[in-house]
XYZ file of C-alpha atoms in Angstrom:
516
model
C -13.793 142.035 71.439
C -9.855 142.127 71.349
C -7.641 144.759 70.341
C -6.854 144.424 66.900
C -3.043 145.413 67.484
C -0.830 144.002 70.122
C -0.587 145.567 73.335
C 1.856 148.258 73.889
C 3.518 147.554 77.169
C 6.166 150.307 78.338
C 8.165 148.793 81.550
C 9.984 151.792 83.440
C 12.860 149.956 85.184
C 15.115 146.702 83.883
C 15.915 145.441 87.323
C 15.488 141.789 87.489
C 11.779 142.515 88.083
C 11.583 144.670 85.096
C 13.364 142.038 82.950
C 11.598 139.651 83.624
C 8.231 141.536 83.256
C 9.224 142.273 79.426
C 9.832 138.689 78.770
C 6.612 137.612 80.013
C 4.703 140.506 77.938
C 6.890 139.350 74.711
C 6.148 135.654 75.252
C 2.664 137.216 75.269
C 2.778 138.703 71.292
C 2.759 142.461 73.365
C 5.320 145.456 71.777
C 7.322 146.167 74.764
C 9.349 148.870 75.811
C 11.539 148.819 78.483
C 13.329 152.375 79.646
C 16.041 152.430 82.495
C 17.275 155.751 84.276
C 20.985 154.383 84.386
C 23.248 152.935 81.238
C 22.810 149.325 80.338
C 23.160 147.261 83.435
C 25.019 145.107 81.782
C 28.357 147.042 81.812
C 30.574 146.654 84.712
C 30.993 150.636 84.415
C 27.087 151.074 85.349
C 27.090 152.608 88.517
C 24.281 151.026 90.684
C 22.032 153.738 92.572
C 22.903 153.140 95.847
C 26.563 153.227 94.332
C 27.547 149.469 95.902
C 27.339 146.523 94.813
C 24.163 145.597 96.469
C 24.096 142.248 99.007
C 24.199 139.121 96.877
C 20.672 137.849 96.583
C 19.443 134.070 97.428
C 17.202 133.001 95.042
C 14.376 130.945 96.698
C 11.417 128.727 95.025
C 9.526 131.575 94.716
C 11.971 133.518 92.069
C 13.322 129.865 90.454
C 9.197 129.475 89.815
C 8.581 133.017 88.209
C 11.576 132.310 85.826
C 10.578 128.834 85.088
C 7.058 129.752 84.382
C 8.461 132.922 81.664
C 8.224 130.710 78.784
C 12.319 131.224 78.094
C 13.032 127.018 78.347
C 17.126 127.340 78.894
C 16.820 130.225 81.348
C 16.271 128.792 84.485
C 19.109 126.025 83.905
C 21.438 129.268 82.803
C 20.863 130.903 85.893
C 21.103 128.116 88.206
C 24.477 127.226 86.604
C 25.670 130.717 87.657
C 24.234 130.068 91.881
C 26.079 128.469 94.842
C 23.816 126.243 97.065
C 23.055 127.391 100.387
C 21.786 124.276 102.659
C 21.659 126.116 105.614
C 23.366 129.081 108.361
C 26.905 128.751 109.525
C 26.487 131.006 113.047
C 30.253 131.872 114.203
C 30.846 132.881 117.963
C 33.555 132.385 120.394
C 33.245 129.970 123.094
C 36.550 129.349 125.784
C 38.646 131.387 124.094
C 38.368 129.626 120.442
C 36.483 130.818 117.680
C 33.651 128.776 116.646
C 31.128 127.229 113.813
C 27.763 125.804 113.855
C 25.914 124.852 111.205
C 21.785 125.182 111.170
C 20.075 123.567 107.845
C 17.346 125.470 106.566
C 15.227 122.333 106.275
C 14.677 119.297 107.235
C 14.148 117.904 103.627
C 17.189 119.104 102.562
C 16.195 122.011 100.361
C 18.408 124.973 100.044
C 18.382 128.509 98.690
C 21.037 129.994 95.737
C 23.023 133.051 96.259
C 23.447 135.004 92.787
C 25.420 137.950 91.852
C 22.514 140.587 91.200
C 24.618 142.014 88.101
C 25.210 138.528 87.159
C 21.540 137.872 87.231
C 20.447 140.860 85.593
C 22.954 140.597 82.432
C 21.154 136.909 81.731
C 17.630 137.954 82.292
C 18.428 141.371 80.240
C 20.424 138.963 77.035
C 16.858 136.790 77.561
C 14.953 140.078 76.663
C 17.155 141.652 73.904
C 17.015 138.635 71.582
C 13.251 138.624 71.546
C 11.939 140.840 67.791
C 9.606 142.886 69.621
C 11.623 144.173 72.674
C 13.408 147.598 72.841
C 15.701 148.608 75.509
C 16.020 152.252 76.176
C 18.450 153.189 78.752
C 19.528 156.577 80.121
C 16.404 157.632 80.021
C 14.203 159.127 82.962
C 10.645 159.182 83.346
C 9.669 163.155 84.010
C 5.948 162.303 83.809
C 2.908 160.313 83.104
C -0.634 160.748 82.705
C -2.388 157.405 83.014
C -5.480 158.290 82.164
C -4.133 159.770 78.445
C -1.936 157.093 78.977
C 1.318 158.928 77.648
C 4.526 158.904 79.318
C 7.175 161.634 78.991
C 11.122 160.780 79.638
C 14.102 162.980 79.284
C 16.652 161.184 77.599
C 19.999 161.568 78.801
C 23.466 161.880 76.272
C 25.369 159.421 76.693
C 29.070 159.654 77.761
C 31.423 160.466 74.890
C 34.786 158.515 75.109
C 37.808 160.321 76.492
C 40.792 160.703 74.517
C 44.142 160.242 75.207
C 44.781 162.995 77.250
C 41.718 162.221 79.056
C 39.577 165.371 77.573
C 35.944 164.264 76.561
C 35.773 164.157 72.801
C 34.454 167.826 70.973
C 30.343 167.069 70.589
C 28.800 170.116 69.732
C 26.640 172.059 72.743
C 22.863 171.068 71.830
C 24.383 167.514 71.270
C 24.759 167.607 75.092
C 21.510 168.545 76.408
C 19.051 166.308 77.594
C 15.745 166.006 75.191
C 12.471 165.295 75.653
C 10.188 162.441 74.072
C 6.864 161.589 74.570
C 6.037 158.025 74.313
C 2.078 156.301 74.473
C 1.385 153.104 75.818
C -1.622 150.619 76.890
C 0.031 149.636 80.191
C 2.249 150.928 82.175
C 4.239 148.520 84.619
C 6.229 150.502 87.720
C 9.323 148.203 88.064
C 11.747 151.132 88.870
C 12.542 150.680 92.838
C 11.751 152.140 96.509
C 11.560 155.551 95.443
C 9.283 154.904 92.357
C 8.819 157.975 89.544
C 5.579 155.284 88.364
C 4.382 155.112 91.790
C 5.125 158.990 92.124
C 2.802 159.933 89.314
C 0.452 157.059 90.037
C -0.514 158.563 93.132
C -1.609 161.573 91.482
C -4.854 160.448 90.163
C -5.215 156.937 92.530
C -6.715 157.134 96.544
C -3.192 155.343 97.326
C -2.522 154.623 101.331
C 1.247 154.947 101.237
C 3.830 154.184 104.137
C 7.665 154.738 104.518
C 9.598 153.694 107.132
C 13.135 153.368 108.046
C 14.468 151.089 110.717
C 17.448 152.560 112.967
C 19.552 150.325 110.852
C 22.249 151.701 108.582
C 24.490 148.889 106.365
C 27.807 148.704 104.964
C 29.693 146.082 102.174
C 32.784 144.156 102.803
C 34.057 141.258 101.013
C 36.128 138.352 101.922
C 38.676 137.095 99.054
C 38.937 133.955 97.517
C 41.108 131.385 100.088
C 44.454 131.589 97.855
C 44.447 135.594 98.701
C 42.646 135.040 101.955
C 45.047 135.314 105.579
C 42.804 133.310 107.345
C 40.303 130.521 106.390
C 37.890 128.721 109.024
C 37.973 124.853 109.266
C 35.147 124.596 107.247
C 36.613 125.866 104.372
C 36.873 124.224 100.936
C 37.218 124.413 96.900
C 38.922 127.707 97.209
C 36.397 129.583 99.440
C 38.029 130.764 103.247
C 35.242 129.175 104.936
C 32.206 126.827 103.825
C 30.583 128.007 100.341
C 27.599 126.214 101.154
C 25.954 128.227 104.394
C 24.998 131.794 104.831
C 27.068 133.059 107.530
C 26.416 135.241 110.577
C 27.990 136.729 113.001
C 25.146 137.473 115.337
C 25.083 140.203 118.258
C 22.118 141.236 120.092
C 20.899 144.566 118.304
C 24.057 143.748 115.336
C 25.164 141.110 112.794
C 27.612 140.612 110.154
C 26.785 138.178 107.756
C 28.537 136.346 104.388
C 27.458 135.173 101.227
C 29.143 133.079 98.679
C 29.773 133.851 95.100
C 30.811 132.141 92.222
C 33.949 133.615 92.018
C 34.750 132.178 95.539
C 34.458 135.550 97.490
C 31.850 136.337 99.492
C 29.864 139.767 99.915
C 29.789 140.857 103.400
C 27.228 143.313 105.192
C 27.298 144.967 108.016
C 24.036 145.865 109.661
C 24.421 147.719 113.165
C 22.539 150.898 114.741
C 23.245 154.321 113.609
C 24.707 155.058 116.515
C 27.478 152.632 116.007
C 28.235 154.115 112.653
C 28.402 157.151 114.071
C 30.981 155.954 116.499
C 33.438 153.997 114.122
C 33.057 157.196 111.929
C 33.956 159.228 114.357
C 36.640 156.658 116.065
C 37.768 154.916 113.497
C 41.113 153.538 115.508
C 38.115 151.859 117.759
C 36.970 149.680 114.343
C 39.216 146.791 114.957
C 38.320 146.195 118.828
C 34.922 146.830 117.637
C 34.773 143.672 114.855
C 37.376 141.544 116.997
C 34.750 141.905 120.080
C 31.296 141.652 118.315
C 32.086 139.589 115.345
C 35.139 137.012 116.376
C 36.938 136.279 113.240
C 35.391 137.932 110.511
C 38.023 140.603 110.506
C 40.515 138.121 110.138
C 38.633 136.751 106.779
C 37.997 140.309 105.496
C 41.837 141.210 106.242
C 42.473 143.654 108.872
C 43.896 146.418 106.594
C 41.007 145.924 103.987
C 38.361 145.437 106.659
C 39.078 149.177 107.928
C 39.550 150.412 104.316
C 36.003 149.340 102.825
C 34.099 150.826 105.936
C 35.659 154.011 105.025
C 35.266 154.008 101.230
C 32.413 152.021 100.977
C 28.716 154.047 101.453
C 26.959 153.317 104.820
C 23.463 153.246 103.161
C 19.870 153.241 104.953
C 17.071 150.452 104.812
C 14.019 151.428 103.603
C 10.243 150.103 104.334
C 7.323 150.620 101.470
C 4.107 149.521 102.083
C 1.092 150.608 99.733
C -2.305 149.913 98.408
C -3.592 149.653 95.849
C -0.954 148.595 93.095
C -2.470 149.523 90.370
C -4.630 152.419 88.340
C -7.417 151.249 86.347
C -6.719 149.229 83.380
C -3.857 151.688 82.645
C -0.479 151.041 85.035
C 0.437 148.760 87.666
C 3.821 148.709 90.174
C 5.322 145.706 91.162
C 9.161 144.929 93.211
C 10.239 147.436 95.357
C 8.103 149.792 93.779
C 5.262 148.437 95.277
C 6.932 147.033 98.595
C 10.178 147.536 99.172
C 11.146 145.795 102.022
C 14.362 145.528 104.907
C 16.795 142.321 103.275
C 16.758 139.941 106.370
C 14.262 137.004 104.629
C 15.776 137.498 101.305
C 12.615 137.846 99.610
C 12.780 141.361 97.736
C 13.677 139.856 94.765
C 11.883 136.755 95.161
C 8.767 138.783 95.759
C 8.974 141.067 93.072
C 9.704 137.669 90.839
C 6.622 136.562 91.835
C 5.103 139.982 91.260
C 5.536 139.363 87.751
C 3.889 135.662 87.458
C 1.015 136.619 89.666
C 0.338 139.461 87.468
C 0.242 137.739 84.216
C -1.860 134.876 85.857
C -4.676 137.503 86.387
C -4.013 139.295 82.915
C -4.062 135.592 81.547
C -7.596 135.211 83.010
C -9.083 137.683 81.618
C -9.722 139.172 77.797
C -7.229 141.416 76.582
C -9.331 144.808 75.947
C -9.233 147.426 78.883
C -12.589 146.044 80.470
C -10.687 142.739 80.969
C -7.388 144.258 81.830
C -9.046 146.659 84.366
C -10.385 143.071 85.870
C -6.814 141.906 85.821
C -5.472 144.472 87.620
C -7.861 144.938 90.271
C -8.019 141.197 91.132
C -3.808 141.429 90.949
C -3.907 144.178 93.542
C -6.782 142.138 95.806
C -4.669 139.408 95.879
C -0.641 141.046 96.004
C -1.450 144.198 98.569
C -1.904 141.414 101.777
C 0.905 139.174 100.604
C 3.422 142.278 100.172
C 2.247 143.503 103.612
C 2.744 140.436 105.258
C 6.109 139.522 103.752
C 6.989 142.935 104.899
C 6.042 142.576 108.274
C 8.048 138.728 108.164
C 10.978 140.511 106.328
C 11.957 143.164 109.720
C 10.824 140.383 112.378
C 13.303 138.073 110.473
C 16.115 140.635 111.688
C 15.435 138.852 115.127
C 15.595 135.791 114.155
C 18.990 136.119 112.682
C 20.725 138.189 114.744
C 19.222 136.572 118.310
C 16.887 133.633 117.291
C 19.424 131.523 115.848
C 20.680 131.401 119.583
C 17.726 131.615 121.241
C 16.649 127.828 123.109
C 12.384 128.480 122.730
C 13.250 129.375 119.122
C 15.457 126.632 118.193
C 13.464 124.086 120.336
C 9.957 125.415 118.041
C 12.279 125.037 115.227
C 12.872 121.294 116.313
C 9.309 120.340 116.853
C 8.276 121.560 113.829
C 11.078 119.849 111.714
C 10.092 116.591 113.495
C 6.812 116.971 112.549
C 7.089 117.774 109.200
C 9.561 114.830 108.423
C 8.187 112.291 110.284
C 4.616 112.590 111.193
C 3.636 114.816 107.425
C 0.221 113.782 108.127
C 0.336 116.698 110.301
C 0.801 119.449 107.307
C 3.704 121.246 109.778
C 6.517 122.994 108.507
C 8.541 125.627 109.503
C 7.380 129.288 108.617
C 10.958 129.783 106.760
C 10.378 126.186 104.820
C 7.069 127.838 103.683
C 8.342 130.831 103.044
C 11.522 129.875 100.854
C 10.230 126.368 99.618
C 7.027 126.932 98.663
C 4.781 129.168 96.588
C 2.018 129.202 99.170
C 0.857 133.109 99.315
C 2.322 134.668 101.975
C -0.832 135.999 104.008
C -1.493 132.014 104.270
C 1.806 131.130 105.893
C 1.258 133.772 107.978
C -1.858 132.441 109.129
C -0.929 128.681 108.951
C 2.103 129.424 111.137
C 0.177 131.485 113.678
C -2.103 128.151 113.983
C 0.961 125.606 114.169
C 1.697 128.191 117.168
C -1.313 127.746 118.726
C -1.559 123.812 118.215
C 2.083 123.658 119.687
C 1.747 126.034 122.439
C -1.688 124.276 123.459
C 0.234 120.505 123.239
C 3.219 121.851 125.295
C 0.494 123.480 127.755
C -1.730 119.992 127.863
C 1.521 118.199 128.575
C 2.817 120.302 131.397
C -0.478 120.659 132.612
C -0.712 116.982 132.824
C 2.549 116.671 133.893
C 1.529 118.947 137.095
C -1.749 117.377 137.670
C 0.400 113.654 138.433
C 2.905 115.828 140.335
C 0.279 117.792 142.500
C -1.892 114.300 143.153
C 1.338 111.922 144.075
C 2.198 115.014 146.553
C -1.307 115.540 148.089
C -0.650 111.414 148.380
C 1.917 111.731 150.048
C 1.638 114.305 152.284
C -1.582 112.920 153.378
C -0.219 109.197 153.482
C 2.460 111.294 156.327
C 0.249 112.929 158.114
C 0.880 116.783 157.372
C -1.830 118.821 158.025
C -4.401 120.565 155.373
C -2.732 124.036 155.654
C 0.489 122.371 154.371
C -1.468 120.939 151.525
C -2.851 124.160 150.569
C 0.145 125.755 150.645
C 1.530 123.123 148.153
C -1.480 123.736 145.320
C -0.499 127.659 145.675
C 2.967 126.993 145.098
C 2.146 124.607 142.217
C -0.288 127.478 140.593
C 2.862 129.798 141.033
C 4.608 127.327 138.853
C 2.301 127.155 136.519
C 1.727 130.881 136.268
C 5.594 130.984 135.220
C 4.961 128.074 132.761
C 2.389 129.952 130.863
C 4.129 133.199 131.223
C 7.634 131.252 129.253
C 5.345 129.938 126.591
C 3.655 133.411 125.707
C-alpha cells in the first residue's frame, strides 16, 4: 500500500548532481530538501571547496540524457545554449623548430562533447529547482550527523555573513546571533550528493558492511587561463571568433609522465590545467625562476597564450590541489539513504566523466525507484537493485578514468594506439554491420553501461588483435613457402632451410610480442 503523504526526500549537497537529484524527486510529487555546506552557489562570492574554479567540465551524452530525461522541457536547450562544441583534440608540439597543431576528431560520425562553466551549470540547474512549490534550499548548513535507521539528520546551521560597513567593520549582531545552531531534521530518504569526502557516506558507513577505497595518484594540478584573443599576446593559426586558438578542440600539450591541457568557454577564455608529478611541483615551488624554461621546454607555446607574466603569477597564487580516487560498495543503506557523484566514486578528471557519471547517477536511480512501489519494501528493492547495477559501472569508469591519463598525455602520439583508433573508426563507419566503435565513442556517445563497454572493447581487442595475427601469420606462411621455393629451386642445402624457419619463428615471436 502507498504512503499516504509524499515522500520526504532530504538531498545533502546542490552540486550539479544534487540539483538535479531534487528536480527529479519534485517532478516525482516528493517534499524535498536540499542543504549545502557553502552559501548559495549561485553567487560569484561562493568560494568553491577546493578554493578554484574547478576544470571546465565537457558534458557528454550521458549528462545531456540525465537532464533531458528530468522532466524540466526548456532545460536541456538552456544549457546547451550556454556550451561550446568540442569535435575533437587539438595536440600542440614542436617539430623543426616551429610550433605545431594537429587536430584528432573524437569520432568518426562527427559527434562532439560541450565544455560548460561548472558555476554556469550549477546556477541553471539550481534556478530549475527553486521555482518548483515543493523545493527548499538550505544553504550554510552542515550535516553533523545522521542516523539512518531513525532516519533523522542533524545539521549545524551556520550565520551567515553580515554586510560590512563603510569602514569595513562587520555590522553590530548581537553574540548568540553569531553562533552556529543546531536543527534536527527527519526524512524518508536520504540521498549523499555532497562530494569525495562525503559526511552521508561518513555516517553511512556506520551502520552498512561498506568496502571503501581511497587512492591518490602522484599527480598534483594547478589552473591557468588563457584570455580572450583581443587581450591575448599570442594566438595560434587556428584561432577564430575571438578565442587565441580553435574554440572547437580540447587542447593538450602532452609530455610523457605531464600535460597541459585547454578548454573553451563561453566567454572566449579557456581554463587551463596543469597536471605534472609532485615532484615537479616541488621543483617550480622551490625554483620558481626555472618555471618559464620549464613550460617553454615541455609545453611549446602555451606560455605564450597564458602570457608569460600571468603564467608565473597563477602557479603561485593559484592552489596546487591533489586528485583523489573513491571506490565503494554498496551505495546505499536499506530503504533509508543512498550516495551518488563523487560521493559514491569520485574519480581522477582525464575521461571527463565525473559529472557525467554522477548525472547518470541520478536517472539510473529514479529508473529503479520508478520500478518499484513507493513504500519502504519497494524502495528498499530500488535501492538494492540501484547499487547491483551502479557499484560495477562506477568501478569500471574509474578504472577507464586513470588509464585515460595515458591516453592523453602519450596515446594521442602513440602509432599502435592511433593505428587501433583507425581500424576501429573504419569499421564503425563503413562496415557498421560489424557493431565496432571506439571505447571513447561508447563511452561519451552512448548510454551503454559502462561495465559493457568495458567488456565489448576488450572483445573488439581480441577480434582485432586475432585479424592482425591471421593476416601476418598468413602473410609469413606465403613468405616462408616462396623462400623454401626458392632456396630449394637453387640448390641450398637443408641446414640453410632450417635456419630460415628459425629465423622466421624469431620474427614472429617479435610480431606477437608488438601486438600484446
Amino acid at each position: 500500500m502507498a504512503n499516504s503523504s509524499p515522500t520526504k526526500c532530504v538531498i545533502i549537497g546542490a552540486g550539479p548532481a544534487g540539483a538535479l537529484a531534487a528536480l527529479y524527486a519534485a517532478r516525482r510529487g516528493w517534499d524535498v530538501e536540499v542543504y549545502e555546506l557553502r552559501g548559495d552557489l549561485r553567487d560569484a562570492s561562493t568560494t568553491p571547496l577546493n578554493f578554484t574554479k574547478s576544470i571546465n567540465l565537457a558534458l557528454s551524452e550521458r549528462g545531456i540524457n540525465a537532464m533531458r530525461q528530468s522532466g524540466s522541457d526548456d532545460l536541456l536547450e538552456t544549457v546547451l545554449s550556454e556550451t561550446v562544441p568540442m569535435y575533437g583534440r587539438m595536440i600542440h608540439g614542436k617539430s623543426s623548430s616551429r610550433l605545431s597543431e594537429e587536430s584528432q576528431q573524437y569520432d568518426v560520425h562527427g559527434r562532439f562533447l560541450r565544455a560548460v562553466d561548472r558555476a554556469i551549470l550549477n546556477k541553471l540547474l539550481l534556478n530549475e529547482v527553486e521555482a518548483l512549490p515543493n523545493v527548499k534550499l538550505h544553504f550554510n548548513h552542515k550535516l553533523t550527523g545522521a542516523d539512518l535507521r531513525k532516519r533523522k539528520a542533524w545539521f549545524e546551521q551556520q550565520p551567515s555573513r553580515k554586510p560590512e560597513t563603510a569602514d569595513g567593520a562587520q555590522a553590530h549582531q548581537k553574540q548568540d546571533a553569531s553562533r552556529s545552531t543546531e536543527i534536527e531534521v527527519d526524512f524518508d530518504l536520504i540521498l549523499g550528493c555532497d562530494g569525495a569526502h562525503s559526511s552521508v557516506r561518513y555516517h553511512m558507513m556506520k551502520s552498512v558492511r561498506m568496502d571503501y577505497e581511497q587512492s591518490y595518484i602522484d599527480t598534483l594540478w594547478c589552473e591557468f587561463t588563457i584570455p580572450p584573443a583581443a587581450s591575448a599576446s599570442h594566438t595560434t593559426p587556428s584561432a577564430r571568433d575571438g578565442f587565441a586558438t580553435s574554440p572547437n578542440h580540447l587542447h593538450i600539450w602532452p609530455q610523457s609522465d605531464k600535460m597541459f591541457i585547454a578548454i573553451p568557454s563561453t566567454d572566449k577564455s579557456f581554463t587551463c590545467t596543469l597536471f605534472a608529478p609532485s615532484a615537479d611541483f616541488t621543483s617550480l615551488e622551490k625554483y620558481p625562476d626555472g618555471f618559464l624554461p620549464f613550460f617553454q621546454a615541455n609545453f611549446p607555446g602555451a606560455a605564450d597564450l597564458v602570457g608569460r607574466a600571468e603564467l608565473r603569477k597563477q602557479f603561485l597564487e593559484n592552489p596546487h590541489l591533489p586528485l583523489i580516487s573513491v571506490k565503494c560498495s554498496p551505495h546505499h543503506h536499506g530503504s533509508a539513504g543512498v550516495i551518488l557523484g563523487d560521493a559514491a566514486h569520485a574519480m581522477v578528471p582525464f575521461y571527463g566523466q565525473g559529472m557525467n557519471a554522477g548525472l547518470e547517477d541520478v536517472r539510473v536511480l529514479f529508473q529503479h525507484l520508478d520500478a518499484h512501489p513507493s513504500n519502504m519494501q519497494g524502495r528498499a528493492k530500488a535501492l538494492e537493485g540501484y547499487s547491483a547495477e551502479r557499484v560495477p559501472d562506477a568501478h569500471t569508469i574509474n578504472d577507464l578514468a586513470l588509464a585515460n591519463y595515458w591516453e592523453m598525455h602519450a596515446g594521442v602520439t602513440s602509432p599502435l594506439y592511433l593505428l587501433r583508433k583507425k581500424v576501429e573508426e573504419f569499421l564503425s563507419d563503413k562496415v557498421p554491420v560489424t557493431g565496432f566503435a571506439t571505447q571513447y565513442s561508447r563511452v561519451s556517445f552512448s548510454n551503454q553501461r559502462y561495465s559493457e563497454v568495458a567488456e565489448t572493447v576488450a572483445r573488439q581487442g581480441r577480434i582485432l588483435v586475432g585479424g592482425m595475427l591471421g593476416t601476418v601469420l598468413l602473410s609469413a606462411m606465403g613468405w616462408a613457402a616462396w623462400w623454401a621455393w626458392r632456396y630449394h629451386k637453387t640448390g641450398h642445402s637443408t641446414m640453410k632451410t632450417a635456419d630460415g624457419f628459425a629465423g622466421l619463428s624469431m620474427l614472429w615471436e617479435r610480431v606477437g610480442r608488438m601486438l600484446n
